[in-house]
Short mmCIF file of C-alpha atoms in Angstrom, two decimals:
data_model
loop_
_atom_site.label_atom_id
_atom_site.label_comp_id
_atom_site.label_asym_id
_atom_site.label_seq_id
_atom_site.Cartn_x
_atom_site.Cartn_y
_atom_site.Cartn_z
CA UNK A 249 91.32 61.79 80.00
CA UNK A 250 94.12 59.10 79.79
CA UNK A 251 92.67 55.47 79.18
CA UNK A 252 96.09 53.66 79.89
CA UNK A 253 99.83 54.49 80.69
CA UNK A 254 102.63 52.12 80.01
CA UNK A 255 105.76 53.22 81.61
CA UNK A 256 109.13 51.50 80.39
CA UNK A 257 112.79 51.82 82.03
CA UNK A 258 111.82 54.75 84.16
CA UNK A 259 113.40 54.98 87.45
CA UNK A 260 112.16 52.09 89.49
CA UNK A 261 109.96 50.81 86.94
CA UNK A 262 111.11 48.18 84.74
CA UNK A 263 107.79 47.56 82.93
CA UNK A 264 104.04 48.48 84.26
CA UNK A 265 101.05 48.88 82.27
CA UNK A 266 98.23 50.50 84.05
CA UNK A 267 94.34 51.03 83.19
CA UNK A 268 93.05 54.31 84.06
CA UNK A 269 89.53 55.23 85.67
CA UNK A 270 88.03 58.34 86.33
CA UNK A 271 89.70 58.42 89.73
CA UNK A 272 92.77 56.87 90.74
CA UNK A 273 94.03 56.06 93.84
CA UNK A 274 98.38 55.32 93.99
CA UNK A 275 99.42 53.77 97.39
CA UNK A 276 102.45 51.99 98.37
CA UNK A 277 105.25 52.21 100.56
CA UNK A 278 107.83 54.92 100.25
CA UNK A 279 110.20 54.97 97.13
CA UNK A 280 108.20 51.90 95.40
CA UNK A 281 106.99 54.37 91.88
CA UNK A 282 104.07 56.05 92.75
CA UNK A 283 105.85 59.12 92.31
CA UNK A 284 107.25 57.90 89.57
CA UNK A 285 104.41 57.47 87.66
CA UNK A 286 103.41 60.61 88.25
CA UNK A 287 106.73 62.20 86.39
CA UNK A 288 106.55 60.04 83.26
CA UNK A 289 103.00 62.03 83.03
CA UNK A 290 104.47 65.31 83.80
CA UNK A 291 107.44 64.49 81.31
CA UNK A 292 104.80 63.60 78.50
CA UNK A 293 103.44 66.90 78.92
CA UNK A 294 106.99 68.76 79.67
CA UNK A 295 107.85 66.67 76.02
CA UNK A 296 104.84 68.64 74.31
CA UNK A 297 107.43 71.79 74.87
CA UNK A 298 110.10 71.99 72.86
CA UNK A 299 111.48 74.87 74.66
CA UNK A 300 112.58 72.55 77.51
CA UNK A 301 115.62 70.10 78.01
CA UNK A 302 114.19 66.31 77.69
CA UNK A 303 114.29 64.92 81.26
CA UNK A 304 114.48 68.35 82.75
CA UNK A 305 112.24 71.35 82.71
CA UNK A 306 109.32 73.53 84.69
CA UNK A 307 107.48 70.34 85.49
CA UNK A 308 109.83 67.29 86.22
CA UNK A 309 113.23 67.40 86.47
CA UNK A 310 115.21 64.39 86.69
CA UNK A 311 118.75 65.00 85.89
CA UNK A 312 121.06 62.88 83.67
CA UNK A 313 119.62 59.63 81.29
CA UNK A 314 121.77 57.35 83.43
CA UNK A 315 120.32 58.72 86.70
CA UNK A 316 116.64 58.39 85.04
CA UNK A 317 116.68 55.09 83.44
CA UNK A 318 116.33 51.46 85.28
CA UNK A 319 119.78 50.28 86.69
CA UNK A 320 118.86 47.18 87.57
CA UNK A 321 117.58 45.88 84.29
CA UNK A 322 120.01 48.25 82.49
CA UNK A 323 117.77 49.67 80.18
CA UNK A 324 119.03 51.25 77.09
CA UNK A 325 115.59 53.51 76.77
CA UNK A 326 112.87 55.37 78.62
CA UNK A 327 109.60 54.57 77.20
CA UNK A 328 106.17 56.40 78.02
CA UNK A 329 102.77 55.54 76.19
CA UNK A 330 99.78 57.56 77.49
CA UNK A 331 96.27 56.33 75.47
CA UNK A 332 93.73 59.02 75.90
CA UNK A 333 90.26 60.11 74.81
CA UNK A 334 91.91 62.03 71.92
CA UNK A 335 94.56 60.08 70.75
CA UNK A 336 97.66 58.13 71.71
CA UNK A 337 101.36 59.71 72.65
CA UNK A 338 104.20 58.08 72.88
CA UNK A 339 108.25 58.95 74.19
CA UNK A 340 111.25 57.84 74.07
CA UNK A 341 114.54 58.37 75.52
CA UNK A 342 118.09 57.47 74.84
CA UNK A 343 121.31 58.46 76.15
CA UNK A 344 122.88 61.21 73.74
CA UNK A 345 126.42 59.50 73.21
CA UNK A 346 127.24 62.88 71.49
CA UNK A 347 126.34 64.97 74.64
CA UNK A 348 128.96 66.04 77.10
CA UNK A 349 126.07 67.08 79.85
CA UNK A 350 124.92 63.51 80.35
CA UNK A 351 121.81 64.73 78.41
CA UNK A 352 118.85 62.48 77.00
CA UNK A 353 118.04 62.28 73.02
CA UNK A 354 114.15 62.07 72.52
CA UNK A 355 111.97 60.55 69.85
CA UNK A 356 108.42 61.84 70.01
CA UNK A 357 105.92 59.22 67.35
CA UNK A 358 103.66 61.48 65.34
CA UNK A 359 100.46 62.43 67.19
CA UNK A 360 97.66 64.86 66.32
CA UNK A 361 97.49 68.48 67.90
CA UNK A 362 94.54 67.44 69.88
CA UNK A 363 96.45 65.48 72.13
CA UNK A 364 99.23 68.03 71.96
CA UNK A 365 96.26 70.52 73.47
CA UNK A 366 95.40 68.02 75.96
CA UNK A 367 98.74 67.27 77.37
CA UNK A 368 99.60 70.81 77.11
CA UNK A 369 99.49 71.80 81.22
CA UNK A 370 96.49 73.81 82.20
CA UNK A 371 95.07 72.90 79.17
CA UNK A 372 94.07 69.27 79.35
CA UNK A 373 96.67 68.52 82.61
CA UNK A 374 96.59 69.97 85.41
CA UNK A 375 98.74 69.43 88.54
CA UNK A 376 99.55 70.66 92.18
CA UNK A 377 102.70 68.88 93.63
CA UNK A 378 103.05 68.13 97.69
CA UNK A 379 105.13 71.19 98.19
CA UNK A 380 102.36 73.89 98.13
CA UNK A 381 102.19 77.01 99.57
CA UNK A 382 101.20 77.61 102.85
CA UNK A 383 99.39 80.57 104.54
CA UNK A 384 100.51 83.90 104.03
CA UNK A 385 99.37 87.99 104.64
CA UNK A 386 99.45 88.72 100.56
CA UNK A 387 99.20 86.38 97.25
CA UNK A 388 100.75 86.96 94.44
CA UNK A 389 98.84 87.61 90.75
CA UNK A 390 99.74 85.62 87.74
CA UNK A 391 100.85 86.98 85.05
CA UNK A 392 102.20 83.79 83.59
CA UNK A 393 100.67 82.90 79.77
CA UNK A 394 101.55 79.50 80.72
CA UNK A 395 100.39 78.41 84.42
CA UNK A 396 95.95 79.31 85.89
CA UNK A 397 97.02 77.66 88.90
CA UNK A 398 100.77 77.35 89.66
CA UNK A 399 102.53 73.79 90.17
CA UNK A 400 102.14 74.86 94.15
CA UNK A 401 98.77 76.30 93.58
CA UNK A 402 100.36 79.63 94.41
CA UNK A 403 98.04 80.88 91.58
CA UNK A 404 94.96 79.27 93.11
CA UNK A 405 93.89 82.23 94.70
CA UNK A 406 94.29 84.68 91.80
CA UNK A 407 92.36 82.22 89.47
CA UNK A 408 89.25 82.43 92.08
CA UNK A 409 89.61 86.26 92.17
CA UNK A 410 89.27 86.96 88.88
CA UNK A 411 87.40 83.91 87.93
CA UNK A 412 84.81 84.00 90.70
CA UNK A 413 81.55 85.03 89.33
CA UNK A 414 81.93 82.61 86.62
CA UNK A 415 79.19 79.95 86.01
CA UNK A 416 80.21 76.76 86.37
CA UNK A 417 78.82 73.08 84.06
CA UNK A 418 75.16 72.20 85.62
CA UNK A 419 76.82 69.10 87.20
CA UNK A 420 79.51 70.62 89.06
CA UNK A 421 76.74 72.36 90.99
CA UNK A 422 76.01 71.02 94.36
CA UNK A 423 74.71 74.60 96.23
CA UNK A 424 71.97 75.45 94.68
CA UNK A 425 71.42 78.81 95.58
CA UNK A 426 73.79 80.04 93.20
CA UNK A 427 75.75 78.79 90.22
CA UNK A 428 79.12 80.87 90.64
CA UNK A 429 82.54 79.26 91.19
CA UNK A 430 82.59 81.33 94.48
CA UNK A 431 79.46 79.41 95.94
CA UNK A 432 80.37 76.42 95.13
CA UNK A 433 84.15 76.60 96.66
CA UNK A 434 82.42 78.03 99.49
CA UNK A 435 79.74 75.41 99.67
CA UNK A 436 82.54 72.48 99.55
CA UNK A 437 85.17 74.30 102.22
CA UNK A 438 81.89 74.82 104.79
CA UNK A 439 81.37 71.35 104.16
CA UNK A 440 85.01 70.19 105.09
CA UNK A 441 86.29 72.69 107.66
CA UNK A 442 83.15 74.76 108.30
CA UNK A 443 84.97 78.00 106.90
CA UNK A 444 84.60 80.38 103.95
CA UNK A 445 87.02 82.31 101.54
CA UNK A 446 86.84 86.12 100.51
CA UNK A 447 89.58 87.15 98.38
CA UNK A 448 90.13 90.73 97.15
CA UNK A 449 92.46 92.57 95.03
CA UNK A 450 94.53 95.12 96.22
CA UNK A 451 94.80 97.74 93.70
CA UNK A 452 97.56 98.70 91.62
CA UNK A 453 99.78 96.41 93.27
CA UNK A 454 100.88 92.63 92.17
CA UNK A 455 99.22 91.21 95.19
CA UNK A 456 95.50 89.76 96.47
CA UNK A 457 94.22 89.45 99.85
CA UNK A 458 92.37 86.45 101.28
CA UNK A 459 90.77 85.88 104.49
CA UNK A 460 88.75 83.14 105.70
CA UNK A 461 85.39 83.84 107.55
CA UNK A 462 83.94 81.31 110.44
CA UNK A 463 80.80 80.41 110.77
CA UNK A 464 79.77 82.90 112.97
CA UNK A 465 81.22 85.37 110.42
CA UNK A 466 84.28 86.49 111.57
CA UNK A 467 87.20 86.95 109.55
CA UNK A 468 90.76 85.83 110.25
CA UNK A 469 93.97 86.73 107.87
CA UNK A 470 95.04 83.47 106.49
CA UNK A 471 98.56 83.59 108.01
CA UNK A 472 96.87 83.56 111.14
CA UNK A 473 94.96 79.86 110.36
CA UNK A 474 96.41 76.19 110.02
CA UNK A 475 98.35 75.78 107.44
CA UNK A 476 95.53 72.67 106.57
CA UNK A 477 92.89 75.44 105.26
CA UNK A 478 95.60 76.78 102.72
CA UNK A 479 97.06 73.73 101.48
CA UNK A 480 92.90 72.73 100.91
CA UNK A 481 91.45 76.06 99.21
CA UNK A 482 93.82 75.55 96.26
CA UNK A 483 92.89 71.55 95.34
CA UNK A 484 88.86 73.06 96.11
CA UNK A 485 89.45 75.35 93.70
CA UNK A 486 91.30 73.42 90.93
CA UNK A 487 88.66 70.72 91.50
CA UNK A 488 85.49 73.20 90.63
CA UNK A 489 87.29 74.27 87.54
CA UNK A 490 88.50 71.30 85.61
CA UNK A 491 86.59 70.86 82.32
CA UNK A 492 85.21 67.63 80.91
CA UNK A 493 87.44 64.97 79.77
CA UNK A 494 90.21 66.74 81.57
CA UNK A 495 92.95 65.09 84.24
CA UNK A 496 93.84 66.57 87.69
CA UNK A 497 97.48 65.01 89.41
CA UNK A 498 97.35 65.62 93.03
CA UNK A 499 100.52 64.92 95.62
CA UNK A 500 99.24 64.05 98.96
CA UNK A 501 95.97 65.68 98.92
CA UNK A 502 95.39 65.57 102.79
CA UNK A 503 98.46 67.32 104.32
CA UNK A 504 97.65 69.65 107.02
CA UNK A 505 94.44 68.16 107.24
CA UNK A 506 92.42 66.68 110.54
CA UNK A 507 91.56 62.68 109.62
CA UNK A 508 87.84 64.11 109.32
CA UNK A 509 88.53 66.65 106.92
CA UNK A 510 90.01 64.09 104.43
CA UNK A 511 87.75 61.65 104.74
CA UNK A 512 85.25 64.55 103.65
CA UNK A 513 87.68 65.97 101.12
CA UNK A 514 87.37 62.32 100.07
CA UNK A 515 84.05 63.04 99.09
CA UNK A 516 84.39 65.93 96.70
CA UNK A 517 86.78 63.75 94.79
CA UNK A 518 84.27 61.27 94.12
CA UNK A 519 81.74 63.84 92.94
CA UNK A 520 84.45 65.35 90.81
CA UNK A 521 85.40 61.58 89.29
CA UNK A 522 81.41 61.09 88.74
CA UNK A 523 80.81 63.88 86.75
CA UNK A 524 83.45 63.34 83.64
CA UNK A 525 86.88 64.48 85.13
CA UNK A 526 89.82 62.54 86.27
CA UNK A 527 91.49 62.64 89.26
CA UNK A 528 95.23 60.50 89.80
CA UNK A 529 95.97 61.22 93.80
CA UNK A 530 99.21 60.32 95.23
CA UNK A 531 98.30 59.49 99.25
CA UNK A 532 99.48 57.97 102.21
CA UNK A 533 96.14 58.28 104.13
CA UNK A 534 94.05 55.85 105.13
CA UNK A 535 91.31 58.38 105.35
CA UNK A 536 90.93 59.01 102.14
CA UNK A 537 91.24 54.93 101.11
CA UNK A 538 88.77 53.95 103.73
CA UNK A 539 86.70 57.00 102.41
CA UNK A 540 86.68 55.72 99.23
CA UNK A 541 85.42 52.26 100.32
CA UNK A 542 82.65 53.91 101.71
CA UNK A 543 81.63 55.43 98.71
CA UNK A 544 81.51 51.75 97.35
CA UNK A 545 79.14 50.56 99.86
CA UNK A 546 76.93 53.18 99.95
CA UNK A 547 76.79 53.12 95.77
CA UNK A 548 78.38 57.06 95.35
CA UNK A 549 80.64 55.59 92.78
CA UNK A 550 81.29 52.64 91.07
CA UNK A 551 84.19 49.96 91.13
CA UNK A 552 84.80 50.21 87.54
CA UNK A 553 85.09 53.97 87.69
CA UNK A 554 87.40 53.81 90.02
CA UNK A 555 91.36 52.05 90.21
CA UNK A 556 93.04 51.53 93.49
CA UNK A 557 97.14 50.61 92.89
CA UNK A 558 99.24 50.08 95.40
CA UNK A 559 103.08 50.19 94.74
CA UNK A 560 105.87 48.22 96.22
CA UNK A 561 109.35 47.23 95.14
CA UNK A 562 109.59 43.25 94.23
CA UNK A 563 112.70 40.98 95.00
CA UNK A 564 114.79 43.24 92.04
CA UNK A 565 114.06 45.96 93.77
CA UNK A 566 111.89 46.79 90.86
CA UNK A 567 108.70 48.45 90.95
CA UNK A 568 105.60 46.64 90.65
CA UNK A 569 101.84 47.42 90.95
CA UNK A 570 98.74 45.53 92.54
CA UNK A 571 95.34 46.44 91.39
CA UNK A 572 93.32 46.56 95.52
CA UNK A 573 90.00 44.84 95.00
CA UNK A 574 87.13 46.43 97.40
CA UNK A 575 84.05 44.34 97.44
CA UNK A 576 80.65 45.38 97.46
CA UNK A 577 80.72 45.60 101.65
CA UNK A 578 84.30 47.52 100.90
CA UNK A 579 86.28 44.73 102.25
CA UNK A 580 89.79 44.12 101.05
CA UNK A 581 89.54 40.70 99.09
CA UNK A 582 93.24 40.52 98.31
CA UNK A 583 95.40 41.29 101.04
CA UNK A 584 98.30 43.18 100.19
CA UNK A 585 100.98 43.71 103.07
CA UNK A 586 102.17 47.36 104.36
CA UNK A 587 98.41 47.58 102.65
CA UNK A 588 97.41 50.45 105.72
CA UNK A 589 97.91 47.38 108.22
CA UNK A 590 100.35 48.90 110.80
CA UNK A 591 96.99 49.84 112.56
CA UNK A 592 96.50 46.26 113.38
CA UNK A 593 100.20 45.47 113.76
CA UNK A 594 100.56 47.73 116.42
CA UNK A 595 96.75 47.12 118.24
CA UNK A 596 98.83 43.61 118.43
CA UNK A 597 101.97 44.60 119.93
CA UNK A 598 99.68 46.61 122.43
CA UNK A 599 97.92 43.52 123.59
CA UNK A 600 100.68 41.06 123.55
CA UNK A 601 99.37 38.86 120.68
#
């Protein structure tokens, strides 16, 4: 798992060092880093590849070193420093003066292959971006050496498949009537949406089928259900196999998905966080923070397993991040504004105040 990120000259970001918890939560307003923080993770990992351009490659690609760096402060470097449980990383960036392409130069401090492994996606990383796939008649297998899951979770599927009867860690299991990966998907996709997944291959082709099965039984192709129940199955499924000690990025976890749903989907994440893994979700919902702050009161997790950051640009137009404190009752005790308060703002304009 990663400990703490410092992120230098990045984008937005001029300087922001951040503590990392089992599960982290990055809110803000549009444009204010949270991506960004996200990338210089992604471009640690892209980094353990040499086969790959700097700034630019399968899993983050941000064009030219003058297009990635700060403007505003006019940094001369990018700088990323990840701590984890293995060992420490750290990146840097220059412009190549030598390059015609605009390209960046990178210096890479010596580190041990362990952190190599972790960093390594799908080994020790994992991550599903907001532009997933969506429902469709067929799925594709994977035959990549280098991707279980696909950056859109277009692999998801295939993974369960073939990966279905496997037994999963004692505390990953929540339905106790069996110990497969299949039951407990199932068990957590009931939960949210009351629905179930069968998948089978179709022989001697590149494809799978899926369908999803109500409660009564029935079956109904996937194309032919919300797009919510697709977008779901593959962060379900990436949840249930994470190993120890590994890290999970998720992009906007509750697209497609009724207020309800996420604030159960909310849920899972917090038994995923309590049991070893770490989870860094990206979200504008205010389902999933307000379902967080109920796991505080009712004691499902604690406050110092668990960072809230919310993003906003300062008067540079410079990124900078504010650490949300829930109390015990999960009240706010340090208002933040644009902190999910348009609720309010607009209850006001409604009643004339």
């Amino acid at each position: 798992m990663i400990s703490k990120l410092k992120i230098e000259g990045l984008k937005s970001i001029d300087v922001i060092d951040m503590s990392m918890k089992n599960l982290n939560l990055l809110l803000g307003t549009n444009s204010s880093g949270k991506s960004t923080m996200i990338q210089s993770i992604l471009l640690a990992s892209q980094s353990v590849n040499k086969g790959s351009a700097p700034l630019n490659g399968n899993l983050v690609s941000i064009g030219e070193f003058r297009e990635a760096r700060n403007f505003i402060t006019n940094a001369k470097e990018i700088k990323v420093e990840l701590e984890t449980d293995c060992g420490n990383y750290s990146i840097r960036f220059k412009e190549d003066i030598d390059s015609q392409s605009g390209e960046a130069c990178i210096k890479i401090d010596d580190t041990t292959e362990e952190v190599k492994k972790f960093l390594t996606i799908d080994e020790g990383i994992h991550y599903l971006s907001a532009s997933r796939i969506g429902h469709r008649d067929t799925y594709d297998k994977n035959f990549s050496t280098i991707y279980k899951f696909g950056l859109q979770g277009e692999y998801a599927l295939d993974y369960f498949e073939k990966h279905k009867e496997d037994i999963l860690d004692d505390e990953l299991i929540i339905d106790k009537s069996s110990n497969t990966l299949e039951k407990q998907v199932n068990y957590w996709l009931k939960y949210i949406v009351n629905t179930s997944i069968v998948t089978n291959d179709i022989k001697e082709t590149d494809k799978l089928k899926a369908k999803f099965e109500s409660s009564s039984g029935r079956g109904v192709r996937t194309k032919n259900i919300g797009s919510g129940l697709s977008y779901l199955i593959s962060i379900i499924i990436m949840c249930l196999s994470m190993k120890k000690e590994s890290t999970l990025i998720i992009e906007n976890p509750e697209i497609h998905l009724h207020p309800k749903a996420q604030s159960k989907l909310t849920e899972l994440f917090v038994f995923i966080a309590n049991n070893e893994r770490q989870l860094i979700l990206e979200t504008h919902s205010d389902h999933i923070f307000n379902g967080l702050r109920v796991a505080i009161v009712q004691n499902k997790i604690e406050k110092n397993n668990m960072n809230m950051s919310f993003f906003r640009l300062d008067d540079r137009g410079c990124s900078e991040n504010h650490l949300i404190d829930v109390g015990k009752r999960g009240r706010i005790n340090n208002y933040i504004e644009d902190l999910f308060d348009q609720f309010d703002i607009d209850l006001d304009r409604m009643l004339g105040i």
